[in-house]
CSV table of C-alpha atoms in Angstrom, one decimal:
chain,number,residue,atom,x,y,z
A,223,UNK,CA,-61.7,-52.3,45.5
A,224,UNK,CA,-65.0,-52.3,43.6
A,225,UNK,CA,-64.4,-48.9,42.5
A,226,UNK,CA,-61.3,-49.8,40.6
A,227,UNK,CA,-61.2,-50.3,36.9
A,228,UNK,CA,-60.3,-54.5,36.2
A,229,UNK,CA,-56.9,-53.9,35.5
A,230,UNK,CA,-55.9,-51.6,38.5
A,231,UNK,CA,-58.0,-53.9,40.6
A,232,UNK,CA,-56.0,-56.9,39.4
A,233,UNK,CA,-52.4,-55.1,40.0
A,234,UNK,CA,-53.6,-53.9,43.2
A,235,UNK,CA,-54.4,-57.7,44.0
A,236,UNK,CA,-50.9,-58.6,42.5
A,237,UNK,CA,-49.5,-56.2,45.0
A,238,UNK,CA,-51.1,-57.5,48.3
A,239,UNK,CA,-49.9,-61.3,46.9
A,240,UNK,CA,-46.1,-60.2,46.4
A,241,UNK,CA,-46.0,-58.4,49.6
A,242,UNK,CA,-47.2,-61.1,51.6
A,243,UNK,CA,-44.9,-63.5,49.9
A,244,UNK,CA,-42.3,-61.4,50.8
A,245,UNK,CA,-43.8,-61.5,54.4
A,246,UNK,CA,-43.7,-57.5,55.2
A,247,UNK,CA,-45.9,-57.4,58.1
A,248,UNK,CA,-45.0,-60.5,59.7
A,249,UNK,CA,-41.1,-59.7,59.7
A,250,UNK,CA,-41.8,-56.1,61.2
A,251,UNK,CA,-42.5,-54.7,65.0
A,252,UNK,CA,-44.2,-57.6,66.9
A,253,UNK,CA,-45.9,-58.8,69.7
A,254,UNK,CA,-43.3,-58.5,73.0
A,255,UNK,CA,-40.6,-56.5,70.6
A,256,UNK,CA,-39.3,-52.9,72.3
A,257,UNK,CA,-40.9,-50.3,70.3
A,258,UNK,CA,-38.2,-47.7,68.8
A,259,UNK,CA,-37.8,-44.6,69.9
A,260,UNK,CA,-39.5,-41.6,68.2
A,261,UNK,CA,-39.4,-38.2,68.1
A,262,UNK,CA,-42.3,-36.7,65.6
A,263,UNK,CA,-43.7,-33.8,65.0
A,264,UNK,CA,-47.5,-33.6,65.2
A,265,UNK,CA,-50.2,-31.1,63.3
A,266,UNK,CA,-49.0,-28.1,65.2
A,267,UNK,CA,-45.3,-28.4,65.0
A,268,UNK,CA,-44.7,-29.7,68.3
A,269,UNK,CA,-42.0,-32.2,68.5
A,270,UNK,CA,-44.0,-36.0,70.3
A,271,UNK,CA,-41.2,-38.3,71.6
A,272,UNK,CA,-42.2,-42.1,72.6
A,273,UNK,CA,-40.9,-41.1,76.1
A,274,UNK,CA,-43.1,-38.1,76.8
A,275,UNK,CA,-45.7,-40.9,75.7
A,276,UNK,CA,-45.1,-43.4,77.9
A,277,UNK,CA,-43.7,-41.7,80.9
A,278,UNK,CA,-47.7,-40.7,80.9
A,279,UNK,CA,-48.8,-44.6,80.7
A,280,UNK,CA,-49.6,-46.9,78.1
A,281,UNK,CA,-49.7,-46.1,74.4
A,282,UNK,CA,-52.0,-47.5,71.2
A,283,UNK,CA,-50.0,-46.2,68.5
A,284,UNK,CA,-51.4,-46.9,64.7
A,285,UNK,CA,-49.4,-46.9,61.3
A,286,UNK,CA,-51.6,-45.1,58.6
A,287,UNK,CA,-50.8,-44.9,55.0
A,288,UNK,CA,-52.4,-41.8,54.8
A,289,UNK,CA,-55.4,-39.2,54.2
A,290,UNK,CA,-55.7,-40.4,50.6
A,291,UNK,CA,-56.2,-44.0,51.4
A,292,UNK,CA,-60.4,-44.3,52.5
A,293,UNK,CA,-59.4,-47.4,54.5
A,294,UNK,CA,-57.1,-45.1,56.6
A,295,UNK,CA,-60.1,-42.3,57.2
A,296,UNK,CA,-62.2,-45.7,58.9
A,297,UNK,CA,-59.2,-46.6,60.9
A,298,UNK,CA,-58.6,-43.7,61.9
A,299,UNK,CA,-62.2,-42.4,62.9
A,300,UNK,CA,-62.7,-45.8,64.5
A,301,UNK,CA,-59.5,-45.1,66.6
A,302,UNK,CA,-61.0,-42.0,67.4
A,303,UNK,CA,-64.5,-43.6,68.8
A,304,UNK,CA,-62.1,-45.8,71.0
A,305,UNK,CA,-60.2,-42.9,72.3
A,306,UNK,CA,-62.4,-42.6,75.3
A,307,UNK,CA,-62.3,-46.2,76.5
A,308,UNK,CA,-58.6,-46.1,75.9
A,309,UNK,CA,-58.1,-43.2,78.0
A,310,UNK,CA,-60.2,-44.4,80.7
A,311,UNK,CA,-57.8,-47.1,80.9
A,312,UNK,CA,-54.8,-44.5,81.6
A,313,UNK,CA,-53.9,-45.0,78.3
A,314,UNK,CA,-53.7,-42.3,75.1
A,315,UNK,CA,-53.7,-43.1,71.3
A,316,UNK,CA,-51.4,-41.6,68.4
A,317,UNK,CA,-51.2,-41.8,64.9
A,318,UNK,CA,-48.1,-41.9,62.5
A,319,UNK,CA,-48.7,-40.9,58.3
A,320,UNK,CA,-45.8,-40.0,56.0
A,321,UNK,CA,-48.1,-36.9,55.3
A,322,UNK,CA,-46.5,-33.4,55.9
A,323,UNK,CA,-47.4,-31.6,59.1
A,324,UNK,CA,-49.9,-29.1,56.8
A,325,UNK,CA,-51.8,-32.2,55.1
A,326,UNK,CA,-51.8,-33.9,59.0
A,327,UNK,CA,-53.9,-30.4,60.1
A,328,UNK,CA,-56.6,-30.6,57.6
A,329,UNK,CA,-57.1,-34.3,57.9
A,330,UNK,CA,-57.8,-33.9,61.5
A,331,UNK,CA,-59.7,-31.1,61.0
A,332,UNK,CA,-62.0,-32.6,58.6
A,333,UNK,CA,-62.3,-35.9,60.4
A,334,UNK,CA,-62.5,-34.8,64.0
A,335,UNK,CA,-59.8,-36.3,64.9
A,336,UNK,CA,-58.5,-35.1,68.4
A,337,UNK,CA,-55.8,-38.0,69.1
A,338,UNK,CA,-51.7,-36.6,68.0
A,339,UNK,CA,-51.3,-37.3,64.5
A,340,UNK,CA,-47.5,-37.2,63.7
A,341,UNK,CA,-45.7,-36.7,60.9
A,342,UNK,CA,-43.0,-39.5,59.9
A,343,UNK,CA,-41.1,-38.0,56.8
A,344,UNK,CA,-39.7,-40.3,54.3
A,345,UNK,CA,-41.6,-43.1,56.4
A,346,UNK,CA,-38.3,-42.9,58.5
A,347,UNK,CA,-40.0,-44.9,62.0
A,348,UNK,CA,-42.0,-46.9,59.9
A,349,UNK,CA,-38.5,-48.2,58.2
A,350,UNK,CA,-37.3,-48.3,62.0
A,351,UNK,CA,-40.1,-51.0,62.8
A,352,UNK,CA,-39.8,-52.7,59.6
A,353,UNK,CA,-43.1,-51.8,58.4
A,354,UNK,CA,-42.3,-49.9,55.2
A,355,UNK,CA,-42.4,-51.4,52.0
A,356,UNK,CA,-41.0,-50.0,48.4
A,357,UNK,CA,-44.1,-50.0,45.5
A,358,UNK,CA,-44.0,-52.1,42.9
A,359,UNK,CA,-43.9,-50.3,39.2
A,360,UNK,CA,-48.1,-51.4,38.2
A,361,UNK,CA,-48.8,-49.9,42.0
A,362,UNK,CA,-46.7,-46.5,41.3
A,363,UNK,CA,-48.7,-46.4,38.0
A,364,UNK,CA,-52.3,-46.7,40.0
A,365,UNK,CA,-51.0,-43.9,42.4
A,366,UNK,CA,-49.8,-41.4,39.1
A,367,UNK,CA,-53.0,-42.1,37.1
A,368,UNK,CA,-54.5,-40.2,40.4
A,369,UNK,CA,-52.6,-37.9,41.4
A,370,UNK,CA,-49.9,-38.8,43.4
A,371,UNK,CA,-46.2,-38.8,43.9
A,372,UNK,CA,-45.2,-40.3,47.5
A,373,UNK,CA,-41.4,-38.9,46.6
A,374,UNK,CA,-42.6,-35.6,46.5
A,375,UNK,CA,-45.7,-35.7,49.2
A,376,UNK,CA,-43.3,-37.9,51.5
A,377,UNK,CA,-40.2,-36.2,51.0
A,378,UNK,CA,-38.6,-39.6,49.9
A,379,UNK,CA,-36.3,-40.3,47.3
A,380,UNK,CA,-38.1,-44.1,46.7
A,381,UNK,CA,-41.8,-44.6,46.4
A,382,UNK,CA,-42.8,-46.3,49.5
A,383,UNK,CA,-45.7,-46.5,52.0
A,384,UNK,CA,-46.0,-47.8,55.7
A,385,UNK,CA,-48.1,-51.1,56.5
A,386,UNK,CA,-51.2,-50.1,58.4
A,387,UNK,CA,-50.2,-51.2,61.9
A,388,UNK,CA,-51.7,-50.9,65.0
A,389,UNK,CA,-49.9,-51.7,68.4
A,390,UNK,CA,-50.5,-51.5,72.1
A,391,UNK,CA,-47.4,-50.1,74.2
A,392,UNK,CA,-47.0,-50.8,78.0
A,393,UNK,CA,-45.2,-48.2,79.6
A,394,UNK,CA,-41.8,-49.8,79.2
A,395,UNK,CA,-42.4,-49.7,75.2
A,396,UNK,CA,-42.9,-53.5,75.2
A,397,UNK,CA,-45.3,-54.5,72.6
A,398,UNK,CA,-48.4,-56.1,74.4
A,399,UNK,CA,-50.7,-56.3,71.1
A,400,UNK,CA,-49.9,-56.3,67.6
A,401,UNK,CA,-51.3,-56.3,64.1
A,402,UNK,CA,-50.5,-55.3,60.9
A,403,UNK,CA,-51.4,-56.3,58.1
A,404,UNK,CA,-50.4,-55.0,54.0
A,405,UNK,CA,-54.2,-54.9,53.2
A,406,UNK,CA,-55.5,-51.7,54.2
A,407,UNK,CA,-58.8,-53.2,54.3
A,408,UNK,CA,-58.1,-55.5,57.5
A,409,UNK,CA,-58.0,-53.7,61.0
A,410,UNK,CA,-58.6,-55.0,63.9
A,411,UNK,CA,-61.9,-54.1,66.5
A,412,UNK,CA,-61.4,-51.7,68.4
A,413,UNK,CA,-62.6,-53.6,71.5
A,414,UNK,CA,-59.5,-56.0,71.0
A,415,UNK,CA,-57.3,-53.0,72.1
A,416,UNK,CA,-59.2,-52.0,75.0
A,417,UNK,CA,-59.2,-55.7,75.8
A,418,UNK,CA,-55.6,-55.5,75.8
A,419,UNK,CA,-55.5,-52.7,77.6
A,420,UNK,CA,-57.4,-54.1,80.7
A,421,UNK,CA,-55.2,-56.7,80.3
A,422,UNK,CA,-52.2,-55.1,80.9
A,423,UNK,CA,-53.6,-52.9,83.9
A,424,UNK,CA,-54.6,-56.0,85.9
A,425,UNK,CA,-51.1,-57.8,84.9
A,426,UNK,CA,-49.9,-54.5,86.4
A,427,UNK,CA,-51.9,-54.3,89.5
A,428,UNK,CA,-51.2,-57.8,90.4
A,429,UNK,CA,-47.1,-56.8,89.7
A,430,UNK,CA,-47.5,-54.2,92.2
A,431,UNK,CA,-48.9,-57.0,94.8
């Protein structure tokens, strides 16, 4: 934000207050909601569905705007330095960006990203958990003055983005932890979804007792 020239910054800030008047993240995907369905393609082509997921275990799935957005490239590496300590926990992480599945390659590549990034065209699950919002015109004119169309580089017909998200998904796609949030600079710790995670094993175990 203290990069932007006064007037972007101040649309930019006009943007986060409308969207939260209009309540975006709170109405979306919440805590003990059933996650959707999916069925995504990830860098390689490979079609991910929800069920191939979570037939495995436990999911931490994030929302990210996208490789543009340098608030997504710290959520996203930081999701990646919890990857272990998720897995150890019989759990795997995921990622979902409008991006197509060539841009999804080279922004694992080049941030060593080894979790499934998935490509959601048109931001068509992010619309399926509520967490897509349309731009407003000042925030369309930011995006242009650098570079970007989201109709074209989302194949969308609207300009629109997801709301950074993260969730944690037991294995029958209930939603155990939830944030989100339509500032890109907020994110939770990691260690508040491995938390959850060892949560939900011993709520588990004790089930099984």
């Amino acid at each position: 934000m203290a990069a932007l020239p006064d007037r972007d910054r101040a649309d930019f800030e006009d943007e986060l207050d409308r969207l939260r008047m209009l309540r975006v993240a709170e109405q979306g995907l919440g805590l003990g909601d059933l996650m959707p369905d999916f069925a995504l393609q990830d860098s390689t082509g490979t079609l991910r569905t929800s069920h191939e997921f979570l037939d495995r275990g436990p999911l931490v799935l994030a929302l990210f705007r996208g490789g543009w957005c340098p608030y997504c490239d710290l959520t996203m590496v930081a999701l990646e330095e919890a990857r272990l300590a998720i897995n150890a926990l019989g759990a795997e992480a995921a990622g979902v960006m409008p991006d197509p599945l060539g841009r999804i390659d080279e922004i694992a590549k080049k941030r060593g990203i080894t979790y499934p990034l998935l490509s959601d065209p048109a931001n068509g699950f992010a619309r399926t958990c509520g967490l897509a919002y349309e731009l407003s015109p000042n925030h369309i004119r930011i995006h242009l003055e650098r570079g970007r169309d989201f109709r074209a580089l989302h194949d969308d017909t609207t300009w629109r983005l997801p709301v950074p998200s993260v969730f944690v998904v037991a294995p029958d796609a209930r939603i155990v932890f939830a944030f989100a949030d339509v500032d890109p600079a907020r994110w939770p710790d990691p260690e508040e979804l491995v938390r959850s995670l060892d949560a939900l094993r011993d709520a588990q175990t004790l089930s099984k007792r």
